[in-house]
C-alpha cells in the first residue's frame, strides 16, 4: 500500500467496503477445518485462510491447506501448503495444528510469508512449534528444519506448546510470537522471524475466571487498535459447546493483561444450533475500521457425548466484529448467514509504492496514538554540542548513531552524497554555520564510509541515466548553458581519505567559521561500524 511521490500517489485509488452480493453463509469452507488464521495479502490483494485439517479421530490431521478469496464470501482451495507426514517437515510426524502467518515486506519490495505451526516433535515426543517460509501466500513453503519453541516457559508445569500466534506491533515494528495450551506465553521474534529472543519470553496467562467467563485455556490472538493491544483467548475444552472467546487489553505487546469487564467476545447460540464458537483470528479491512472475526464452531451433529464427539468435527465461520465507543468489544452474535462480500479494489498505479506509503502512514498514526514519541522528546540544542556531516547511505541510517553512541538530541546530523563540502556556500556548509551560530555547535565530525557509492561516480554517466529516465538532452543543455557545470557538480571522488581531508580543511578554513571550532575526519566501516581517524 504505497507511493513514493505525490504524482504516483494520485495515480492510485484504494477503495474498500462491502459490495452487493450473497453473504458468505457459515460455514465458509467445505468439509471440516478448525483453528482458522485469516490473512489479507498486500502482495496479491486477496484474503487467505490457513487452518487445522479436521475430521480425523484424535485431532490426527497431518497437513495444512490454504484457501483464498477475493471478497471473504467466495473461497477457493489452493491445496496442501505444508505436509507434516512427509520430508517437507523433517522434525515432525503429524498433528498439524493451529497455524498462524505473517506477511513481511522486504527492503527490496518483495514479500516473505512466515508460517508458524505446531506438530508432533519426533525427537522430544511432544508438541513443538516450527516455522516455514515462502515468497507467496500459497507457497511453496520451506520448513526451517527444526522447531523454534519446544519447552514450557520457566515456572510452568503443565500444558502444551501449541496454538501459536504471530503479531507485528505497528508502533515499534517488532514482531512477537505467542503460544500455549494451559498457559499463555509470548516473546519477541528475532529480526529474521526464525527464532524467539529467549530473554524476552514472558508468561502472560490471565489470572482467575471460570468456564462461564474468561478462564484461560488456549488459542491466544493479539491485535492492535487505537493505542491498545487486544489479547483474545479461548475458554473451556475445544469439544465443549461452551468453548468461547474472551479478551483483555494491555498497553504493551507483552502485557500485563487487564481482563475486560465484560470479557466474552463470542459464545454459542443453542437456539440457532451454533456451538463451540472459539479459536479465532481477526481481520481489519485495509484502510478502514471494519473488523471481522474468523472462528470455528462444532458441527451440530458431533457434540458431546461420545461417539459423536469430542470436538474434532469443526467448521470455519466468519462474522463482523464491532467496538463500543470506549474501545471495548461489542459481543459478537454468531450467525448462519455470515458476512456480505467485501471489496479491496485498486485502479492503475504503482501498487507496491502505494503499499509502502500507506504502511508508513499507518505506522505513523499508531506511533502517535500510542505515544511512542515520548522517549524522543528533547531540545533542538545538541547536548554534545556536536555536528556530524555524513553520507546519506542507507547502511548508516541506524549503524552510524549506534556506533557513535548518539541518541536523539545529542548531535546535529547533516547528510549528503559522500559527506562532502563541495563549495564554501553549499547547503552542507550552510547547515554547519547554522549549527555553530544558532545551536551552539563547538565540534564537527566529518564521517565518510567504506564502499561509498559516491566514490568514482561519473557526472557524464549520470547525465546518461537522466536521459534514460526521460530528461531531455535539451533540458540538460539549457542547465549547462546557464552556468552549471553538471559534469563537475555530479562527479564523485576517487580517494575517500583525500575527500575527507579536503572537506575537513574546507570547514576549518572557511572565512565564516570562528576560531575554536574543532573539526575531525573519520571513515566508518559499513559492516562493523569501526571508526578510523583521517589525519
Short mmCIF file of C-alpha atoms in Angstrom, two decimals:
data_model
loop_
_atom_site.label_atom_id
_atom_site.label_comp_id
_atom_site.label_asym_id
_atom_site.label_seq_id
_atom_site.Cartn_x
_atom_site.Cartn_y
_atom_site.Cartn_z
CA UNK A 1 0.00 0.00 0.00
CA UNK A 2 2.45 2.66 -1.14
CA UNK A 3 3.70 5.51 -3.31
CA UNK A 4 6.97 7.40 -3.22
CA UNK A 5 5.87 10.62 -4.88
CA UNK A 6 2.73 12.75 -4.87
CA UNK A 7 2.29 12.09 -8.56
CA UNK A 8 2.33 8.35 -8.02
CA UNK A 9 0.05 8.65 -5.02
CA UNK A 10 -2.54 10.49 -7.09
CA UNK A 11 -2.47 7.72 -9.67
CA UNK A 12 -3.73 5.14 -7.20
CA UNK A 13 -7.18 4.63 -5.80
CA UNK A 14 -7.79 2.29 -2.90
CA UNK A 15 -11.46 1.62 -2.28
CA UNK A 16 -12.56 -0.71 0.47
CA UNK A 17 -16.05 -1.73 1.56
CA UNK A 18 -18.92 -4.13 1.27
CA UNK A 19 -20.40 -4.86 -2.14
CA UNK A 20 -23.71 -6.19 -3.30
CA UNK A 21 -24.00 -9.96 -3.42
CA UNK A 22 -24.85 -13.04 -1.44
CA UNK A 23 -23.46 -13.42 2.06
CA UNK A 24 -20.67 -15.88 2.77
CA UNK A 25 -23.04 -18.35 4.52
CA UNK A 26 -21.42 -20.03 7.53
CA UNK A 27 -19.53 -22.28 7.41
CA UNK A 28 -17.44 -20.62 4.69
CA UNK A 29 -15.10 -23.55 3.95
CA UNK A 30 -16.20 -27.01 2.83
CA UNK A 31 -15.70 -30.09 4.98
CA UNK A 32 -14.10 -29.90 8.43
CA UNK A 33 -11.48 -27.30 9.37
CA UNK A 34 -10.52 -25.67 12.66
CA UNK A 35 -8.30 -23.03 14.29
CA UNK A 36 -8.54 -20.65 11.32
CA UNK A 37 -5.92 -17.98 10.66
CA UNK A 38 -7.02 -15.20 8.30
CA UNK A 39 -4.62 -13.04 6.29
CA UNK A 40 -5.05 -10.17 3.87
CA UNK A 41 -2.10 -10.13 1.47
CA UNK A 42 -0.90 -6.75 0.25
CA UNK A 43 1.07 -8.55 -2.45
CA UNK A 44 -1.91 -10.26 -4.08
CA UNK A 45 -4.90 -8.23 -2.84
CA UNK A 46 -6.62 -11.44 -1.69
CA UNK A 47 -7.72 -12.94 1.61
CA UNK A 48 -6.38 -16.30 2.81
CA UNK A 49 -7.39 -18.80 5.49
CA UNK A 50 -4.98 -21.36 6.94
CA UNK A 51 -6.41 -23.96 9.31
CA UNK A 52 -6.12 -27.29 11.07
CA UNK A 53 -7.46 -30.07 8.85
CA UNK A 54 -10.22 -31.60 10.97
CA UNK A 55 -12.41 -34.69 10.97
CA UNK A 56 -9.69 -37.20 11.90
CA UNK A 57 -10.00 -39.06 15.20
CA UNK A 58 -7.82 -37.73 17.98
CA UNK A 59 -7.17 -34.49 16.09
CA UNK A 60 -4.95 -36.54 13.80
CA UNK A 61 -4.76 -34.17 10.81
CA UNK A 62 -1.24 -34.09 9.41
CA UNK A 63 -1.30 -31.36 6.74
CA UNK A 64 -2.34 -27.73 6.29
CA UNK A 65 -4.41 -26.38 3.42
CA UNK A 66 -4.87 -22.78 2.30
CA UNK A 67 -8.00 -21.19 0.83
CA UNK A 68 -8.07 -17.84 -1.00
CA UNK A 69 -10.86 -15.34 -1.57
CA UNK A 70 -11.26 -12.02 -3.36
CA UNK A 71 -14.11 -10.90 -1.09
CA UNK A 72 -14.44 -13.08 2.07
CA UNK A 73 -17.52 -14.75 0.58
CA UNK A 74 -16.18 -16.96 -2.21
CA UNK A 75 -13.34 -19.28 -1.26
CA UNK A 76 -11.06 -21.37 -3.46
CA UNK A 77 -8.99 -24.32 -2.29
CA UNK A 78 -5.34 -23.61 -3.12
CA UNK A 79 -4.28 -27.06 -1.98
CA UNK A 80 -1.98 -28.51 0.66
CA UNK A 81 0.71 -25.98 1.58
CA UNK A 82 2.57 -27.95 4.28
CA UNK A 83 2.54 -31.70 4.98
CA UNK A 84 3.93 -32.90 8.31
CA UNK A 85 3.75 -36.56 7.34
CA UNK A 86 6.41 -36.12 4.65
CA UNK A 87 10.03 -34.97 4.47
CA UNK A 88 8.73 -31.43 3.96
CA UNK A 89 8.88 -31.11 7.78
CA UNK A 90 11.69 -33.37 8.90
CA UNK A 91 11.28 -32.94 12.67
CA UNK A 92 7.52 -33.69 12.93
CA UNK A 93 5.33 -36.72 12.25
CA UNK A 94 1.82 -35.27 12.30
CA UNK A 95 -0.70 -33.40 14.45
CA UNK A 96 -0.62 -30.34 12.20
CA UNK A 97 -2.41 -27.94 14.49
CA UNK A 98 -3.43 -24.30 14.83
CA UNK A 99 -1.24 -22.28 12.45
CA UNK A 100 -0.63 -18.57 12.02
CA UNK A 101 1.10 -16.50 9.34
CA UNK A 102 2.69 -13.08 8.91
CA UNK A 103 3.33 -11.19 5.67
CA UNK A 104 6.54 -9.13 5.72
CA UNK A 105 7.57 -6.65 3.04
CA UNK A 106 11.31 -6.85 2.41
CA UNK A 107 13.73 -3.98 1.79
CA UNK A 108 13.79 -4.76 -1.93
CA UNK A 109 9.98 -4.53 -2.21
CA UNK A 110 9.37 -8.30 -2.33
CA UNK A 111 7.37 -10.20 0.27
CA UNK A 112 8.06 -13.10 2.62
CA UNK A 113 5.47 -15.21 4.43
CA UNK A 114 6.32 -16.73 7.80
CA UNK A 115 4.05 -19.64 8.66
CA UNK A 116 4.13 -20.86 12.29
CA UNK A 117 2.55 -24.15 13.32
CA UNK A 118 2.67 -26.95 15.87
CA UNK A 119 3.40 -30.59 15.20
CA UNK A 120 4.36 -33.82 16.93
CA UNK A 121 8.10 -33.47 17.63
CA UNK A 122 9.64 -36.89 16.95
CA UNK A 123 12.81 -36.17 18.92
CA UNK A 124 11.08 -34.93 22.08
CA UNK A 125 7.84 -36.93 21.72
CA UNK A 126 5.66 -33.92 22.38
CA UNK A 127 4.19 -30.92 20.58
CA UNK A 128 6.59 -28.24 19.39
CA UNK A 129 6.29 -25.13 17.24
CA UNK A 130 8.04 -24.64 13.91
CA UNK A 131 8.20 -22.11 11.09
CA UNK A 132 8.17 -22.39 7.30
CA UNK A 133 8.85 -19.57 4.83
CA UNK A 134 7.57 -18.75 1.32
CA UNK A 135 7.57 -15.91 -1.21
CA UNK A 136 3.85 -16.32 -1.89
CA UNK A 137 0.84 -16.78 0.40
CA UNK A 138 0.09 -20.21 -1.10
CA UNK A 139 3.69 -21.39 -1.13
CA UNK A 140 5.74 -23.38 -1.76
CA UNK A 141 6.80 -23.20 1.89
CA UNK A 142 10.19 -24.34 3.16
CA UNK A 143 10.42 -25.50 6.76
CA UNK A 144 13.32 -24.23 8.87
CA UNK A 145 14.31 -27.82 9.66
CA UNK A 146 13.84 -27.72 13.43
CA UNK A 147 11.29 -26.39 15.93
CA UNK A 148 11.75 -22.93 17.44
CA UNK A 149 9.65 -23.46 20.60
CA UNK A 150 9.74 -26.85 22.30
CA UNK A 151 9.89 -26.29 26.07
CA UNK A 152 7.44 -24.81 28.52
CA UNK A 153 8.40 -21.43 29.95
CA UNK A 154 10.28 -21.45 33.22
CA UNK A 155 7.90 -21.95 36.14
CA UNK A 156 5.13 -23.52 34.04
CA UNK A 157 4.48 -27.16 34.99
CA UNK A 158 1.72 -28.21 32.60
CA UNK A 159 0.30 -27.55 29.16
CA UNK A 160 1.46 -27.90 25.57
CA UNK A 161 3.46 -25.82 23.10
CA UNK A 162 0.61 -25.35 20.61
CA UNK A 163 -1.83 -22.69 19.38
CA UNK A 164 0.74 -20.24 18.08
CA UNK A 165 0.03 -16.63 17.10
CA UNK A 166 2.25 -14.01 15.45
CA UNK A 167 1.80 -10.24 15.76
CA UNK A 168 3.77 -7.27 14.42
CA UNK A 169 3.46 -4.18 16.57
CA UNK A 170 2.60 -1.18 14.35
CA UNK A 171 4.13 1.16 16.95
CA UNK A 172 7.60 -0.38 17.27
CA UNK A 173 7.72 -2.54 14.14
CA UNK A 174 8.80 -5.50 16.30
CA UNK A 175 7.21 -8.92 15.82
CA UNK A 176 6.09 -11.22 18.62
CA UNK A 177 5.17 -14.88 18.96
CA UNK A 178 2.52 -16.18 21.39
CA UNK A 179 1.67 -19.76 22.24
CA UNK A 180 0.41 -22.18 24.86
CA UNK A 181 -2.34 -24.57 25.95
CA UNK A 182 -2.87 -24.34 29.70
CA UNK A 183 -0.73 -21.22 29.80
CA UNK A 184 -0.18 -18.12 27.66
CA UNK A 185 3.40 -17.19 26.75
CA UNK A 186 4.87 -14.55 24.47
CA UNK A 187 8.29 -13.47 23.25
CA UNK A 188 9.82 -11.06 20.78
CA UNK A 189 10.88 -12.62 17.50
CA UNK A 190 14.33 -12.13 16.02
CA UNK A 191 14.68 -9.78 13.08
CA UNK A 192 14.72 -12.71 10.65
CA UNK A 193 11.47 -14.07 12.16
CA UNK A 194 13.06 -17.51 12.57
CA UNK A 195 13.64 -17.64 16.33
CA UNK A 196 12.46 -16.04 19.54
CA UNK A 197 14.59 -13.89 21.83
CA UNK A 198 14.72 -16.08 24.97
CA UNK A 199 15.37 -13.15 27.28
CA UNK A 200 12.01 -11.64 26.30
CA UNK A 201 9.94 -14.76 26.99
CA UNK A 202 7.06 -13.80 29.27
CA UNK A 203 4.24 -15.79 30.87
CA UNK A 204 1.05 -13.80 30.27
CA UNK A 205 -1.70 -16.15 31.47
CA UNK A 206 -4.70 -14.10 32.64
CA UNK A 207 -5.39 -14.96 36.26
CA UNK A 208 -8.74 -16.13 37.55
CA UNK A 209 -12.00 -16.51 35.77
CA UNK A 210 -14.21 -19.55 35.32
CA UNK A 211 -15.52 -21.65 32.45
CA UNK A 212 -18.51 -19.32 32.38
CA UNK A 213 -16.44 -16.24 31.59
CA UNK A 214 -12.68 -15.96 30.98
CA UNK A 215 -10.63 -18.84 32.47
CA UNK A 216 -7.74 -19.19 30.03
CA UNK A 217 -7.41 -22.45 28.10
CA UNK A 218 -5.61 -21.79 24.78
CA UNK A 219 -5.57 -20.02 21.39
CA UNK A 220 -4.09 -16.58 22.04
CA UNK A 221 -4.69 -13.95 19.35
CA UNK A 222 -3.28 -10.41 19.53
CA UNK A 223 -4.12 -7.27 17.55
CA UNK A 224 -3.74 -3.51 17.96
CA UNK A 225 -6.36 -0.76 17.75
CA UNK A 226 -6.41 2.87 18.90
CA UNK A 227 -3.46 2.66 21.28
CA UNK A 228 -4.46 -0.67 22.87
CA UNK A 229 -3.17 -4.20 22.47
CA UNK A 230 -6.10 -6.64 22.47
CA UNK A 231 -5.48 -10.19 23.71
CA UNK A 232 -8.08 -12.82 22.85
CA UNK A 233 -8.14 -16.43 24.02
CA UNK A 234 -10.40 -19.48 24.16
CA UNK A 235 -12.16 -20.79 27.27
CA UNK A 236 -13.15 -24.40 28.10
CA UNK A 237 -12.42 -27.55 26.09
CA UNK A 238 -12.48 -27.48 22.30
CA UNK A 239 -15.12 -30.21 22.32
CA UNK A 240 -17.46 -28.35 24.62
CA UNK A 241 -20.47 -26.41 23.29
CA UNK A 242 -19.39 -23.74 25.81
CA UNK A 243 -15.99 -23.27 24.12
CA UNK A 244 -15.87 -19.49 23.65
CA UNK A 245 -13.69 -16.40 23.15
CA UNK A 246 -12.72 -13.97 25.92
CA UNK A 247 -10.42 -10.95 25.87
CA UNK A 248 -8.44 -8.35 27.74
CA UNK A 249 -6.24 -5.39 26.84
CA UNK A 250 -2.77 -4.11 27.59
CA UNK A 251 -0.54 -1.12 26.98
CA UNK A 252 2.25 -3.44 25.84
CA UNK A 253 2.55 -6.42 23.47
CA UNK A 254 3.95 -8.47 26.37
CA UNK A 255 1.36 -7.49 28.95
CA UNK A 256 0.32 -7.39 31.69
CA UNK A 257 -3.24 -8.07 30.53
CA UNK A 258 -6.26 -6.43 32.09
CA UNK A 259 -9.29 -8.67 31.59
CA UNK A 260 -12.27 -6.79 30.19
CA UNK A 261 -15.18 -6.06 32.50
CA UNK A 262 -17.41 -7.91 30.03
CA UNK A 263 -14.84 -10.37 28.75
CA UNK A 264 -16.87 -12.64 26.44
CA UNK A 265 -16.49 -11.83 22.75
CA UNK A 266 -18.18 -14.83 21.14
CA UNK A 267 -20.13 -17.75 22.62
CA UNK A 268 -22.59 -20.43 21.48
CA UNK A 269 -26.18 -19.74 20.45
CA UNK A 270 -28.01 -23.01 21.08
CA UNK A 271 -31.26 -21.60 19.67
CA UNK A 272 -29.53 -21.42 16.26
CA UNK A 273 -27.74 -24.75 16.84
CA UNK A 274 -24.39 -22.93 16.88
CA UNK A 275 -21.93 -24.47 19.36
CA UNK A 276 -18.32 -24.23 20.47
CA UNK A 277 -17.54 -20.88 18.81
CA UNK A 278 -13.88 -20.12 19.50
CA UNK A 279 -10.21 -20.42 18.47
CA UNK A 280 -10.40 -17.28 16.38
CA UNK A 281 -8.36 -14.84 14.36
CA UNK A 282 -9.24 -11.25 13.48
CA UNK A 283 -9.16 -9.27 10.24
CA UNK A 284 -9.14 -5.50 9.78
CA UNK A 285 -10.04 -4.38 6.28
CA UNK A 286 -7.14 -2.28 4.93
CA UNK A 287 -7.55 1.42 5.48
CA UNK A 288 -10.79 1.10 7.47
CA UNK A 289 -12.08 0.48 10.98
CA UNK A 290 -14.09 -2.52 9.75
CA UNK A 291 -13.27 -5.72 11.62
CA UNK A 292 -14.16 -9.39 11.18
CA UNK A 293 -13.73 -12.39 13.42
CA UNK A 294 -12.96 -15.76 11.85
CA UNK A 295 -13.51 -18.76 14.12
CA UNK A 296 -14.53 -22.38 14.20
CA UNK A 297 -17.64 -23.95 15.63
CA UNK A 298 -18.54 -27.58 16.33
CA UNK A 299 -20.73 -29.19 13.71
CA UNK A 300 -24.10 -29.70 15.41
CA UNK A 301 -24.06 -33.42 14.60
CA UNK A 302 -20.81 -34.02 16.50
CA UNK A 303 -21.44 -32.80 20.04
CA UNK A 304 -20.76 -34.49 23.36
CA UNK A 305 -21.29 -37.21 24.42
CA UNK A 306 -19.41 -39.91 22.55
CA UNK A 307 -19.43 -41.41 19.97
CA UNK A 308 -20.07 -38.23 18.00
CA UNK A 309 -17.53 -36.03 19.83
CA UNK A 310 -15.31 -34.79 21.15
CA UNK A 311 -14.58 -31.69 19.13
CA UNK A 312 -12.72 -32.75 16.03
CA UNK A 313 -15.54 -32.11 13.59
CA UNK A 314 -15.32 -28.35 13.39
CA UNK A 315 -16.12 -25.84 10.67
CA UNK A 316 -14.86 -22.34 9.86
CA UNK A 317 -17.14 -19.30 10.09
CA UNK A 318 -16.89 -15.52 9.80
CA UNK A 319 -18.88 -12.66 11.35
CA UNK A 320 -18.46 -8.93 11.79
CA UNK A 321 -16.83 -7.64 14.97
CA UNK A 322 -17.58 -4.15 16.27
CA UNK A 323 -16.30 -1.89 19.03
CA UNK A 324 -18.13 0.28 21.51
CA UNK A 325 -17.25 3.96 21.80
CA UNK A 326 -14.97 3.26 24.77
CA UNK A 327 -12.94 0.71 22.77
CA UNK A 328 -14.48 -2.36 24.38
CA UNK A 329 -15.53 -5.15 22.04
CA UNK A 330 -19.26 -5.45 21.40
CA UNK A 331 -20.23 -9.08 21.92
CA UNK A 332 -20.46 -10.86 18.57
CA UNK A 333 -23.65 -12.73 17.75
CA UNK A 334 -22.68 -15.83 15.76
CA UNK A 335 -24.71 -16.23 12.58
CA UNK A 336 -25.62 -18.80 9.98
CA UNK A 337 -25.64 -16.11 7.30
CA UNK A 338 -22.03 -14.94 7.59
CA UNK A 339 -20.99 -11.62 6.03
CA UNK A 340 -21.59 -9.76 2.81
CA UNK A 341 -18.79 -9.77 0.22
CA UNK A 342 -16.18 -7.04 0.62
CA UNK A 343 -14.03 -5.36 -1.96
CA UNK A 344 -10.46 -4.13 -1.90
CA UNK A 345 -10.33 -2.58 -5.37
CA UNK A 346 -7.35 -0.90 -7.00
CA UNK A 347 -7.02 1.10 -10.18
CA UNK A 348 -3.87 1.68 -12.17
CA UNK A 349 -0.83 2.94 -10.35
CA UNK A 350 2.34 1.78 -8.71
CA UNK A 351 0.77 -0.54 -6.18
CA UNK A 352 4.00 -1.56 -4.50
CA UNK A 353 4.90 2.05 -3.81
CA UNK A 354 1.34 2.84 -2.77
CA UNK A 355 1.53 -0.01 -0.26
CA UNK A 356 4.74 1.40 1.20
CA UNK A 357 3.43 4.90 1.84
CA UNK A 358 0.17 3.54 3.21
CA UNK A 359 2.08 1.31 5.62
CA UNK A 360 4.25 4.25 6.69
CA UNK A 361 1.18 6.38 7.36
CA UNK A 362 -0.49 3.53 9.22
CA UNK A 363 2.60 3.07 11.36
CA UNK A 364 2.79 6.83 11.97
CA UNK A 365 -0.81 7.02 13.15
CA UNK A 366 -0.22 4.13 15.56
CA UNK A 367 3.06 5.70 16.69
CA UNK A 368 1.33 8.95 17.60
CA UNK A 369 -1.75 7.27 19.07
CA UNK A 370 0.39 5.04 21.27
CA UNK A 371 2.55 8.00 22.39
CA UNK A 372 5.64 6.13 21.22
CA UNK A 373 7.24 9.52 20.61
CA UNK A 374 7.68 10.24 24.31
CA UNK A 375 11.22 8.76 24.64
CA UNK A 376 12.36 11.02 21.79
CA UNK A 377 11.22 14.36 23.18
CA UNK A 378 14.22 16.66 23.52
CA UNK A 379 15.55 20.16 22.87
CA UNK A 380 16.66 21.49 19.48
CA UNK A 381 20.06 22.26 21.03
CA UNK A 382 22.55 19.36 20.75
CA UNK A 383 23.56 18.13 24.21
CA UNK A 384 27.03 17.18 22.97
CA UNK A 385 27.45 20.48 21.09
CA UNK A 386 28.37 18.30 18.14
CA UNK A 387 27.53 18.31 14.43
CA UNK A 388 28.06 15.24 12.25
CA UNK A 389 28.41 15.54 8.48
CA UNK A 390 27.97 12.09 6.98
CA UNK A 391 26.82 10.30 3.85
CA UNK A 392 23.16 9.55 3.14
CA UNK A 393 23.94 5.84 2.60
CA UNK A 394 21.12 3.59 3.88
CA UNK A 395 23.61 1.34 5.66
CA UNK A 396 24.32 4.21 8.04
CA UNK A 397 20.74 5.03 8.97
CA UNK A 398 20.89 3.08 12.24
CA UNK A 399 24.52 1.96 12.25
CA UNK A 400 26.11 5.42 12.49
CA UNK A 401 24.32 6.71 15.61
CA UNK A 402 24.62 3.29 17.25
CA UNK A 403 28.35 3.11 16.54
CA UNK A 404 28.85 6.64 17.92
CA UNK A 405 26.61 6.13 20.92
CA UNK A 406 24.48 9.05 19.80
CA UNK A 407 20.85 9.32 20.85
CA UNK A 408 18.06 11.68 19.94
CA UNK A 409 19.03 15.21 20.97
CA UNK A 410 22.77 14.59 21.23
CA UNK A 411 24.01 15.99 17.91
CA UNK A 412 23.02 17.77 14.71
CA UNK A 413 23.06 15.28 11.83
CA UNK A 414 23.78 16.61 8.32
CA UNK A 415 23.76 14.22 5.38
CA UNK A 416 24.51 14.37 1.68
CA UNK A 417 26.02 12.16 -1.01
CA UNK A 418 29.58 11.47 0.10
CA UNK A 419 29.76 13.65 3.24
CA UNK A 420 31.17 16.49 1.14
CA UNK A 421 31.53 20.23 1.30
CA UNK A 422 31.83 20.91 -2.42
CA UNK A 423 31.51 24.66 -2.27
CA UNK A 424 32.12 27.19 0.54
CA UNK A 425 28.48 28.23 0.30
CA UNK A 426 26.68 24.94 -0.41
CA UNK A 427 23.86 23.55 1.73
CA UNK A 428 26.14 21.38 3.89
CA UNK A 429 28.27 24.38 4.85
CA UNK A 430 25.18 26.49 5.48
CA UNK A 431 23.82 23.83 7.85
CA UNK A 432 27.11 23.73 9.74
CA UNK A 433 27.13 27.51 10.15
CA UNK A 434 23.55 27.44 11.44
CA UNK A 435 24.60 24.75 13.91
CA UNK A 436 27.57 26.80 15.09
CA UNK A 437 25.88 30.17 15.46
CA UNK A 438 22.28 29.29 16.26
CA UNK A 439 22.55 25.98 18.09
CA UNK A 440 25.86 26.06 19.95
CA UNK A 441 27.89 23.51 17.96
CA UNK A 442 31.55 23.51 19.04
CA UNK A 443 32.83 20.34 17.36
CA UNK A 444 32.30 18.82 13.91
CA UNK A 445 32.84 15.24 12.78
CA UNK A 446 33.10 14.57 9.04
CA UNK A 447 32.37 10.86 8.57
CA UNK A 448 32.69 9.18 5.19
CA UNK A 449 32.37 5.42 4.86
CA UNK A 450 33.78 2.36 3.16
CA UNK A 451 32.41 1.28 -0.23
CA UNK A 452 30.76 4.63 -0.85
CA UNK A 453 28.57 4.95 -3.92
CA UNK A 454 29.83 8.49 -4.48
CA UNK A 455 33.36 7.17 -4.96
CA UNK A 456 34.18 7.09 -8.69
CA UNK A 457 30.72 8.43 -9.52
CA UNK A 458 30.69 9.89 -13.05
CA UNK A 459 28.88 13.09 -13.97
CA UNK A 460 28.75 12.04 -17.61
CA UNK A 461 27.24 8.67 -16.72
CA UNK A 462 24.62 10.32 -14.52
CA UNK A 463 23.58 12.60 -17.36
CA UNK A 464 23.13 9.48 -19.48
CA UNK A 465 20.93 7.97 -16.75
CA UNK A 466 18.89 11.18 -16.70
CA UNK A 467 18.19 10.79 -20.39
CA UNK A 468 17.14 7.16 -19.85
CA UNK A 469 14.64 8.37 -17.24
CA UNK A 470 13.10 10.87 -19.67
CA UNK A 471 15.08 14.08 -19.10
CA UNK A 472 15.56 15.66 -22.50
CA UNK A 473 19.01 16.48 -23.81
CA UNK A 474 17.78 20.00 -24.47
CA UNK A 475 16.93 20.42 -20.79
CA UNK A 476 20.39 19.26 -19.72
CA UNK A 477 21.98 21.58 -22.26
CA UNK A 478 19.90 24.52 -21.03
CA UNK A 479 21.04 23.93 -17.44
CA UNK A 480 24.68 23.85 -18.52
CA UNK A 481 24.22 26.93 -20.69
CA UNK A 482 23.12 28.81 -17.59
CA UNK A 483 26.48 28.27 -15.94
CA UNK A 484 26.11 24.90 -14.15
CA UNK A 485 28.98 22.50 -14.85
CA UNK A 486 26.98 19.30 -14.42
CA UNK A 487 29.99 17.07 -15.03
CA UNK A 488 31.85 18.64 -12.12
CA UNK A 489 28.77 19.04 -9.92
CA UNK A 490 27.77 15.39 -10.24
CA UNK A 491 31.29 13.96 -10.24
CA UNK A 492 32.24 11.76 -7.31
CA UNK A 493 35.61 11.40 -5.65
CA UNK A 494 38.31 8.80 -6.24
CA UNK A 495 40.03 8.62 -2.85
CA UNK A 496 37.89 8.52 0.31
CA UNK A 497 40.65 9.65 2.67
CA UNK A 498 41.59 12.53 0.40
CA UNK A 499 37.94 13.53 0.15
CA UNK A 500 37.57 13.62 3.93
CA UNK A 501 40.74 15.69 4.31
CA UNK A 502 39.52 18.16 1.72
CA UNK A 503 36.15 18.59 3.43
CA UNK A 504 37.76 18.97 6.86
CA UNK A 505 40.09 21.67 5.53
CA UNK A 506 37.21 23.42 3.77
CA UNK A 507 35.36 23.71 7.09
CA UNK A 508 38.42 24.68 9.15
CA UNK A 509 39.48 27.37 6.70
CA UNK A 510 36.04 28.74 5.95
CA UNK A 511 36.04 32.52 6.42
CA UNK A 512 32.84 32.40 8.48
CA UNK A 513 33.84 29.59 10.88
CA UNK A 514 35.09 31.10 14.15
CA UNK A 515 38.26 30.09 15.94
CA UNK A 516 37.85 27.36 18.49
CA UNK A 517 35.53 25.13 16.46
CA UNK A 518 37.22 21.73 16.22
CA UNK A 519 36.83 19.65 13.05
CA UNK A 520 37.73 15.94 12.76
CA UNK A 521 37.68 13.46 9.88
CA UNK A 522 36.79 9.77 10.00
CA UNK A 523 35.86 6.80 7.84
CA UNK A 524 33.32 4.33 9.23
CA UNK A 525 33.22 0.68 8.21
CA UNK A 526 29.70 -0.02 6.93
CA UNK A 527 29.81 -3.58 8.27
CA UNK A 528 31.39 -3.30 11.72
CA UNK A 529 30.85 0.40 12.47
CA UNK A 530 34.55 0.86 13.30
CA UNK A 531 35.76 4.46 13.02
CA UNK A 532 39.18 5.17 11.53
CA UNK A 533 40.58 8.67 12.00
CA UNK A 534 41.78 10.51 8.92
CA UNK A 535 44.83 12.58 9.83
#
